[in-house]
mmCIF file of C-alpha atoms and ligand atoms in Angstrom:
data_model
loop_
_atom_site.group_PDB
_atom_site.id
_atom_site.type_symbol
_atom_site.label_atom_id
_atom_site.label_comp_id
_atom_site.label_asym_id
_atom_site.label_seq_id
_atom_site.Cartn_x
_atom_site.Cartn_y
_atom_site.Cartn_z
ATOM 1 C CA THR N 1 36.487 -36.241 60.200
ATOM 2 C CA PRO N 2 37.283 -38.337 57.355
ATOM 3 C CA LEU N 3 35.208 -41.123 57.150
ATOM 4 C CA LEU N 4 36.846 -44.225 57.365
ATOM 5 C CA GLU N 5 40.241 -43.859 59.723
ATOM 6 C CA LEU N 6 42.829 -46.385 60.789
ATOM 7 C CA ARG N 7 45.201 -46.070 63.129
ATOM 8 C CA ASN N 8 48.038 -48.030 63.827
ATOM 9 C CA ILE N 9 46.444 -51.296 62.877
ATOM 10 C CA TRP N 10 48.692 -54.443 63.475
ATOM 11 C CA VAL N 11 46.543 -58.006 62.008
ATOM 12 C CA GLU N 12 48.324 -61.045 63.868
ATOM 13 C CA TYR N 13 47.657 -64.583 63.681
ATOM 14 C CA GLY N 14 49.526 -66.757 66.283
ATOM 15 C CA ASP N 15 53.050 -65.223 65.625
ATOM 16 C CA LYS N 16 52.178 -64.115 61.848
ATOM 17 C CA ILE N 17 51.966 -60.808 60.880
ATOM 18 C CA VAL N 18 49.634 -59.886 58.460
ATOM 19 C CA LEU N 19 49.290 -56.732 58.891
ATOM 20 C CA GLU N 20 52.028 -54.205 61.215
ATOM 21 C CA ARG N 21 51.704 -50.315 62.058
ATOM 22 C CA VAL N 22 49.012 -49.318 58.681
ATOM 23 C CA SER N 23 47.530 -45.942 59.029
ATOM 24 C CA LEU N 24 45.478 -44.631 56.684
ATOM 25 C CA GLN N 25 42.534 -42.169 56.767
ATOM 26 C CA LEU N 26 39.509 -42.381 53.473
ATOM 27 C CA ASP N 27 37.822 -39.670 52.776
ATOM 28 C CA ALA N 28 34.034 -39.847 51.772
ATOM 29 C CA GLY N 29 33.637 -39.673 47.911
ATOM 30 C CA SER N 30 36.536 -41.757 47.086
ATOM 31 C CA PHE N 31 37.483 -44.768 45.539
ATOM 32 C CA VAL N 32 39.693 -46.859 46.558
ATOM 33 C CA ALA N 33 41.151 -49.040 44.733
ATOM 34 C CA VAL N 34 43.637 -51.353 47.093
ATOM 35 C CA VAL N 35 45.973 -54.268 45.302
ATOM 36 C CA GLY N 36 49.036 -56.334 46.089
ATOM 37 C CA PRO N 37 50.102 -60.037 45.865
ATOM 38 C CA SER N 38 47.925 -62.495 46.953
ATOM 39 C CA GLY N 39 48.635 -63.089 51.169
ATOM 40 C CA ALA N 40 49.441 -58.958 51.093
ATOM 41 C CA GLY N 41 46.603 -58.632 52.978
ATOM 42 C CA LYS N 42 43.948 -56.964 51.307
ATOM 43 C CA SER N 43 40.929 -59.903 52.410
ATOM 44 C CA THR N 44 41.822 -59.241 55.878
ATOM 45 C CA PHE N 45 41.770 -55.048 55.662
ATOM 46 C CA LEU N 46 38.593 -55.850 53.942
ATOM 47 C CA ARG N 47 36.709 -57.556 57.119
ATOM 48 C CA LEU N 48 38.444 -55.249 59.358
ATOM 49 C CA VAL N 49 36.347 -52.616 57.488
ATOM 50 C CA LEU N 50 33.272 -55.017 57.411
ATOM 51 C CA GLY N 51 33.436 -55.718 61.615
ATOM 52 C CA GLN N 52 33.652 -58.887 60.781
ATOM 53 C CA GLU N 53 37.549 -58.797 62.495
ATOM 54 C CA ALA N 54 39.557 -57.096 65.145
ATOM 55 C CA PRO N 55 42.235 -56.124 65.173
ATOM 56 C CA THR N 56 45.130 -57.534 67.309
ATOM 57 C CA ARG N 57 46.033 -53.348 67.655
ATOM 58 C CA GLY N 58 45.745 -50.193 67.048
ATOM 59 C CA GLN N 59 41.323 -48.799 65.807
ATOM 60 C CA VAL N 60 39.399 -48.419 63.017
ATOM 61 C CA LEU N 61 36.923 -45.186 63.156
ATOM 62 C CA LEU N 62 33.911 -44.758 61.133
ATOM 63 C CA ASP N 63 32.787 -41.335 61.705
ATOM 64 C CA GLY N 64 35.314 -41.048 64.241
ATOM 65 C CA ARG N 65 33.670 -43.643 65.847
ATOM 66 C CA ALA N 66 35.166 -47.061 66.538
ATOM 67 C CA MET N 67 33.328 -49.521 64.508
ATOM 68 C CA PRO N 68 30.570 -51.547 64.603
ATOM 69 C CA ALA N 69 31.107 -55.258 65.208
ATOM 70 C CA ALA N 70 28.474 -56.533 62.972
ATOM 71 C CA CYS N 71 27.647 -55.294 58.440
ATOM 72 C CA GLY N 72 25.737 -52.810 59.743
ATOM 73 C CA PRO N 73 22.819 -51.291 56.618
ATOM 74 C CA ASP N 74 26.139 -48.925 56.510
ATOM 75 C CA ARG N 75 28.191 -51.323 55.027
ATOM 76 C CA GLY N 76 27.653 -53.005 51.652
ATOM 77 C CA VAL N 77 30.073 -55.998 50.164
ATOM 78 C CA VAL N 78 30.711 -58.094 46.643
ATOM 79 C CA PHE N 79 32.715 -60.181 46.398
ATOM 80 C CA GLN N 80 34.693 -61.953 43.625
ATOM 81 C CA ARG N 81 30.990 -65.275 43.067
ATOM 82 C CA TYR N 82 28.793 -66.278 45.736
ATOM 83 C CA SER N 83 27.673 -62.689 46.897
ATOM 84 C CA VAL N 84 23.708 -63.682 46.090
ATOM 85 C CA PHE N 85 21.378 -66.748 47.112
ATOM 86 C CA PRO N 86 20.727 -69.239 44.804
ATOM 87 C CA HIS N 87 17.226 -70.089 46.397
ATOM 88 C CA LEU N 88 16.061 -66.121 46.244
ATOM 89 C CA THR N 89 15.045 -65.512 42.484
ATOM 90 C CA ALA N 90 17.236 -61.373 41.825
ATOM 91 C CA LEU N 91 13.958 -60.314 43.035
ATOM 92 C CA GLY N 92 14.201 -61.789 45.731
ATOM 93 C CA ASN N 93 17.871 -60.790 46.408
ATOM 94 C CA VAL N 94 17.240 -57.257 46.304
ATOM 95 C CA LEU N 95 14.218 -57.871 49.734
ATOM 96 C CA PHE N 96 16.377 -59.986 51.597
ATOM 97 C CA GLY N 97 18.998 -56.577 51.289
ATOM 98 C CA ILE N 98 16.949 -54.674 52.086
ATOM 99 C CA GLU N 99 14.632 -56.754 55.218
ATOM 100 C CA CYS N 100 18.411 -58.450 56.885
ATOM 101 C CA ALA N 101 19.727 -54.453 56.580
ATOM 102 C CA GLY N 102 20.484 -53.320 60.461
ATOM 103 C CA ALA N 103 17.926 -55.815 61.264
ATOM 104 C CA PRO N 104 17.931 -59.625 62.053
ATOM 105 C CA LEU N 105 17.925 -62.299 59.312
ATOM 106 C CA THR N 106 14.828 -63.824 60.431
ATOM 107 C CA ALA N 107 12.879 -60.500 60.233
ATOM 108 C CA ARG N 108 10.438 -60.613 57.741
ATOM 109 C CA LEU N 109 8.385 -56.985 56.908
ATOM 110 C CA PHE N 110 5.176 -56.811 55.838
ATOM 111 C CA GLY N 111 1.501 -54.106 54.597
ATOM 112 C CA ALA N 112 2.469 -51.361 53.338
ATOM 113 C CA ARG N 113 6.393 -51.836 54.260
ATOM 114 C CA ARG N 114 7.100 -54.447 52.544
ATOM 115 C CA ARG N 115 5.303 -52.791 48.531
ATOM 116 C CA ALA N 116 7.890 -49.500 49.909
ATOM 117 C CA ALA N 117 10.931 -52.093 50.372
ATOM 118 C CA ARG N 118 9.235 -53.980 47.073
ATOM 119 C CA ASP N 119 9.407 -50.693 44.448
ATOM 120 C CA ARG N 120 13.211 -49.555 46.351
ATOM 121 C CA ALA N 121 13.873 -53.458 45.152
ATOM 122 C CA VAL N 122 12.644 -52.733 41.829
ATOM 123 C CA GLU N 123 14.216 -49.501 41.654
ATOM 124 C CA MET N 124 17.879 -50.896 42.035
ATOM 125 C CA LEU N 125 17.661 -54.004 40.025
ATOM 126 C CA ALA N 126 16.759 -50.908 37.116
ATOM 127 C CA ALA N 127 19.609 -48.795 37.851
ATOM 128 C CA VAL N 128 21.682 -52.046 37.366
ATOM 129 C CA GLY N 129 20.169 -53.209 34.715
ATOM 130 C CA LEU N 130 17.871 -56.696 35.917
ATOM 131 C CA ASP N 131 14.652 -54.276 35.789
ATOM 132 C CA HIS N 132 13.560 -57.228 32.896
ATOM 133 C CA SER N 133 15.033 -59.994 35.272
ATOM 134 C CA LEU N 134 12.521 -60.128 38.313
ATOM 135 C CA ASP N 135 12.315 -63.552 38.271
ATOM 136 C CA VAL N 136 15.283 -65.098 37.248
ATOM 137 C CA TYR N 137 16.902 -67.301 39.682
ATOM 138 C CA PRO N 138 21.081 -66.503 39.656
ATOM 139 C CA ALA N 139 21.374 -69.927 37.978
ATOM 140 C CA GLN N 140 19.427 -68.216 34.444
ATOM 141 C CA MET N 141 22.106 -65.633 35.018
ATOM 142 C CA SER N 142 25.376 -65.155 33.512
ATOM 143 C CA GLY N 143 28.387 -64.168 35.581
ATOM 144 C CA GLY N 144 27.894 -60.205 34.828
ATOM 145 C CA MET N 145 24.283 -60.616 36.183
ATOM 146 C CA GLN N 146 25.272 -62.205 38.913
ATOM 147 C CA GLN N 147 27.683 -59.703 40.022
ATOM 148 C CA ARG N 148 24.530 -56.963 38.536
ATOM 149 C CA LEU N 149 23.013 -58.536 41.040
ATOM 150 C CA ALA N 150 25.181 -58.752 44.210
ATOM 151 C CA ILE N 151 26.208 -54.509 43.047
ATOM 152 C CA ALA N 152 21.850 -53.672 44.155
ATOM 153 C CA GLN N 153 21.876 -55.979 46.785
ATOM 154 C CA ALA N 154 24.604 -54.367 48.308
ATOM 155 C CA LEU N 155 23.454 -51.307 47.243
ATOM 156 C CA VAL N 156 19.478 -50.919 48.327
ATOM 157 C CA LYS N 157 20.109 -50.794 51.903
ATOM 158 C CA HIS N 158 22.450 -47.384 50.696
ATOM 159 C CA PRO N 159 25.310 -47.669 51.724
ATOM 160 C CA ARG N 160 27.735 -45.382 52.856
ATOM 161 C CA ILE N 161 30.551 -47.859 51.589
ATOM 162 C CA LEU N 162 30.456 -50.300 49.285
ATOM 163 C CA LEU N 163 33.211 -52.555 49.412
ATOM 164 C CA LEU N 164 34.408 -55.328 46.225
ATOM 165 C CA ASP N 165 37.004 -57.616 46.967
ATOM 166 C CA GLU N 166 37.811 -58.976 42.758
ATOM 167 C CA PRO N 167 34.140 -58.338 42.012
ATOM 168 C CA PHE N 168 34.900 -57.943 38.101
ATOM 169 C CA GLY N 169 38.231 -60.767 38.621
ATOM 170 C CA ALA N 170 36.216 -64.330 37.307
ATOM 171 C CA LEU N 171 34.265 -61.917 34.024
ATOM 172 C CA ASP N 172 34.789 -61.379 30.960
ATOM 173 C CA PRO N 173 36.979 -58.112 29.230
ATOM 174 C CA GLY N 174 34.418 -57.475 27.340
ATOM 175 C CA ILE N 175 31.238 -57.820 29.940
ATOM 176 C CA ARG N 176 34.061 -56.142 32.234
ATOM 177 C CA LEU N 177 34.400 -52.471 30.733
ATOM 178 C CA ASP N 178 30.602 -52.682 30.971
ATOM 179 C CA MET N 179 31.035 -53.304 34.458
ATOM 180 C CA HIS N 180 33.471 -50.455 35.371
ATOM 181 C CA ALA N 181 31.206 -48.456 33.406
ATOM 182 C CA LEU N 182 28.243 -49.392 35.949
ATOM 183 C CA ILE N 183 29.963 -48.727 38.898
ATOM 184 C CA THR N 184 31.488 -45.647 37.504
ATOM 185 C CA ARG N 185 28.256 -44.791 36.921
ATOM 186 C CA LEU N 186 26.304 -45.517 40.778
ATOM 187 C CA TRP N 187 29.003 -43.612 42.544
ATOM 188 C CA GLN N 188 28.261 -41.091 40.650
ATOM 189 C CA ASP N 189 25.367 -41.518 41.608
ATOM 190 C CA HIS N 190 24.812 -41.922 44.831
ATOM 191 C CA GLY N 191 27.466 -40.193 46.490
ATOM 192 C CA LEU N 192 29.394 -43.493 47.388
ATOM 193 C CA THR N 193 32.405 -44.370 49.365
ATOM 194 C CA ILE N 194 33.919 -47.738 47.455
ATOM 195 C CA VAL N 195 36.868 -49.552 48.527
ATOM 196 C CA MET N 196 37.555 -51.987 45.845
ATOM 197 C CA VAL N 197 40.893 -54.788 45.867
ATOM 198 C CA THR N 198 41.499 -56.121 42.175
ATOM 199 C CA HIS N 199 44.197 -57.976 41.153
ATOM 200 C CA ASP N 200 43.343 -55.750 38.083
ATOM 201 C CA ILE N 201 46.166 -53.025 38.139
ATOM 202 C CA GLY N 202 45.029 -51.195 35.107
ATOM 203 C CA GLU N 203 41.825 -50.996 36.906
ATOM 204 C CA ALA N 204 42.830 -50.256 40.533
ATOM 205 C CA PHE N 205 44.161 -47.425 38.019
ATOM 206 C CA LYS N 206 40.970 -46.946 35.899
ATOM 207 C CA LEU N 207 38.201 -46.454 38.134
ATOM 208 C CA GLY N 208 40.624 -45.571 41.284
ATOM 209 C CA THR N 209 41.153 -42.480 42.760
ATOM 210 C CA ARG N 210 43.491 -42.733 45.376
ATOM 211 C CA VAL N 211 45.407 -46.823 44.702
ATOM 212 C CA LEU N 212 46.391 -48.898 47.380
ATOM 213 C CA ALA N 213 49.381 -50.978 47.686
ATOM 214 C CA PHE N 214 49.346 -53.953 49.935
ATOM 215 C CA ASP N 215 53.194 -55.565 50.286
ATOM 216 C CA LYS N 216 53.393 -58.117 51.739
ATOM 217 C CA ARG N 217 55.796 -58.370 54.468
ATOM 218 C CA ARG N 218 59.578 -59.215 54.606
ATOM 219 C CA HIS N 219 61.483 -62.086 56.863
ATOM 220 C CA ASP N 220 63.028 -58.705 58.456
ATOM 221 C CA PRO N 221 60.622 -58.460 61.669
ATOM 222 C CA HIS N 222 61.370 -55.197 62.557
ATOM 223 C CA ALA N 223 60.401 -53.845 58.735
ATOM 224 C CA PRO N 224 56.981 -52.487 58.598
ATOM 225 C CA HIS N 225 55.556 -53.211 56.711
ATOM 226 C CA ARG N 226 54.861 -51.766 53.077
ATOM 227 C CA PHE N 227 52.085 -49.817 52.733
ATOM 228 C CA GLY N 228 52.191 -48.040 49.794
ATOM 229 C CA ALA N 229 49.389 -44.463 48.728
ATOM 230 C CA THR N 230 49.894 -43.624 45.808
ATOM 231 C CA VAL N 231 47.151 -40.564 44.354
ATOM 232 C CA THR N 232 46.508 -40.961 41.448
HETATM 233 P P1 LIG G 1 42.737 -63.883 46.731
HETATM 234 O O1 LIG G 1 42.581 -62.527 47.720
HETATM 235 O O2 LIG G 1 44.393 -62.890 47.086
HETATM 236 O O3 LIG G 1 43.373 -64.464 45.916
HETATM 237 P P2 LIG G 1 42.858 -66.018 49.532
HETATM 238 O O4 LIG G 1 42.275 -64.704 50.418
HETATM 239 O O5 LIG G 1 41.933 -66.162 49.335
HETATM 240 O O6 LIG G 1 43.863 -65.001 48.109
HETATM 241 O O7 LIG G 1 43.980 -65.861 49.944
HETATM 242 C C1 LIG G 1 45.594 -65.747 50.510
HETATM 243 C C2 LIG G 1 46.307 -66.883 51.322
HETATM 244 O O8 LIG G 1 45.954 -66.674 52.543
HETATM 245 C C3 LIG G 1 45.963 -68.522 50.371
HETATM 246 O O9 LIG G 1 46.725 -69.091 50.948
HETATM 247 C C4 LIG G 1 44.458 -68.655 51.406
HETATM 248 O O10 LIG G 1 44.938 -70.320 51.448
HETATM 249 C C5 LIG G 1 45.205 -68.580 53.494
HETATM 250 N N1 LIG G 1 43.730 -67.827 54.186
HETATM 251 C C6 LIG G 1 42.617 -66.861 53.771
HETATM 252 N N2 LIG G 1 42.017 -66.903 53.967
HETATM 253 C C7 LIG G 1 42.678 -67.949 55.449
HETATM 254 C C8 LIG G 1 42.404 -67.953 56.895
HETATM 255 N N3 LIG G 1 40.987 -67.801 57.502
HETATM 256 N N4 LIG G 1 43.299 -68.780 57.226
HETATM 257 C C9 LIG G 1 44.007 -69.560 57.047
HETATM 258 N N5 LIG G 1 44.905 -69.685 55.847
HETATM 259 C C10 LIG G 1 43.673 -68.069 54.945
HETATM 260 P P1 LIG G 2 44.902 -61.121 50.203
HETATM 261 O O1 LIG G 2 44.221 -61.349 50.433
HETATM 262 O O2 LIG G 2 46.029 -60.403 49.934
HETATM 263 O O3 LIG G 2 45.266 -62.181 49.667
HETATM 264 P P2 LIG G 2 44.638 -61.586 53.063
HETATM 265 O O4 LIG G 2 44.535 -60.507 54.450
HETATM 266 O O5 LIG G 2 43.624 -63.178 52.481
HETATM 267 O O6 LIG G 2 45.380 -61.354 51.879
HETATM 268 O O7 LIG G 2 45.891 -63.073 54.246
HETATM 269 C C1 LIG G 2 47.290 -61.847 54.499
HETATM 270 C C2 LIG G 2 47.603 -63.186 55.116
HETATM 271 O O8 LIG G 2 47.020 -63.867 56.590
HETATM 272 C C3 LIG G 2 47.993 -64.001 54.281
HETATM 273 O O9 LIG G 2 49.018 -65.179 54.620
HETATM 274 C C4 LIG G 2 47.391 -66.022 54.891
HETATM 275 O O10 LIG G 2 47.557 -66.701 54.648
HETATM 276 C C5 LIG G 2 46.902 -64.910 56.515
HETATM 277 N N1 LIG G 2 45.250 -65.477 57.021
HETATM 278 C C6 LIG G 2 44.140 -64.716 56.715
HETATM 279 N N2 LIG G 2 43.735 -64.583 57.562
HETATM 280 C C7 LIG G 2 43.981 -65.698 58.431
HETATM 281 C C8 LIG G 2 43.198 -66.404 60.093
HETATM 282 N N3 LIG G 2 42.102 -66.359 60.430
HETATM 283 N N4 LIG G 2 44.773 -67.135 60.472
HETATM 284 C C9 LIG G 2 45.634 -67.260 59.745
HETATM 285 N N5 LIG G 2 46.336 -66.719 58.880
HETATM 286 C C10 LIG G 2 45.383 -66.113 57.927
#
C-alpha cells in the first residue's frame, strides 16, 4: 500500500469547488513538490493531509487506513513563518514538539523521560545546526535560523510525513540554498516522506522526486480540476 492515498477527493466551500476528483498515491520516501498559482488549492491539500480538514467527498488514507482527524505524531509541519513559539527558547520549542506529540498540550514530562526528551531535542537541534543556540529565543534569530528551528520542532517526534508550506519563501537566495542542502540531507538521513508546497518552480524540480502541479479550476462547471503529476 502507498503511504498516502487520496481517492476521488472533492473539496467544496459552499458552491465553490476547490478540489475536484483528485486521486493520487504517494510512496514512502518520496519528496513531493506541490506547485500551482495562488488559490489553486495547495493549502487545502496540505490541510487534508494534516487531518485539519475533511474532504466534502472522497477518502484520505494513511497506510491504507482512514486518516486520523487530528495531527498526530506521524505528521510534522513547517510554515513559511510563525511555526515556532516566540516565548520559548530553541530548546523549549523542540521540547514542546515532543511533549505535544500525541498527548494533550498540557502534558508535561518529568524525571528520566524529561532527560531523554532533552537529549533528543538537543540531538535534533544539532542536526539542523543550532546546537550552539539552545537558549536563544526566535526573536534573536535570523529567518534561516527560525526555519531550522521549525524543522527541528517538526522532526523531533520522528514523523512519517513532513509537510512544508513555502518553508523557504521568505528567505534570501543564499540562505535558501543552505536550506535546500539541509532538507535534502534530513530527507535522506531520516528516510522521510516530504510534501512541500512552493512557488519556486526551480526549487520544486531541484528537490522533488515528484512534482504535482495544481491548476485553478476553469469556469466550466463540468471541467475537472486539472491536476497534473509529473515524475522527474
Ligand atoms: P498562497 O498559499 O498561494 O500564498 P493563501 O493560501 O494564503 O495563498 O490564500 C489564497 C487565497 O485564498 C487568498 O485569496 C486567501 O484570501 C484565500 N483564503 C485562504 N484561506 C481562506 C479561508 N479560510 N477562507 C477564505 N479564503 C481563504
Ligand atoms: P492555494 O494554497 O493554492 O493558494 P488554497 O487551498 O488556500 O489555495 O485555496 C483554494 C481556494 O479555496 C481559494 O480560492 C480560497 O479562497 C478557497 N478557500 C480556502 N479555504 C476556504 C474556506 N475555509 N472557505 C472558503 N473558501 C476557502
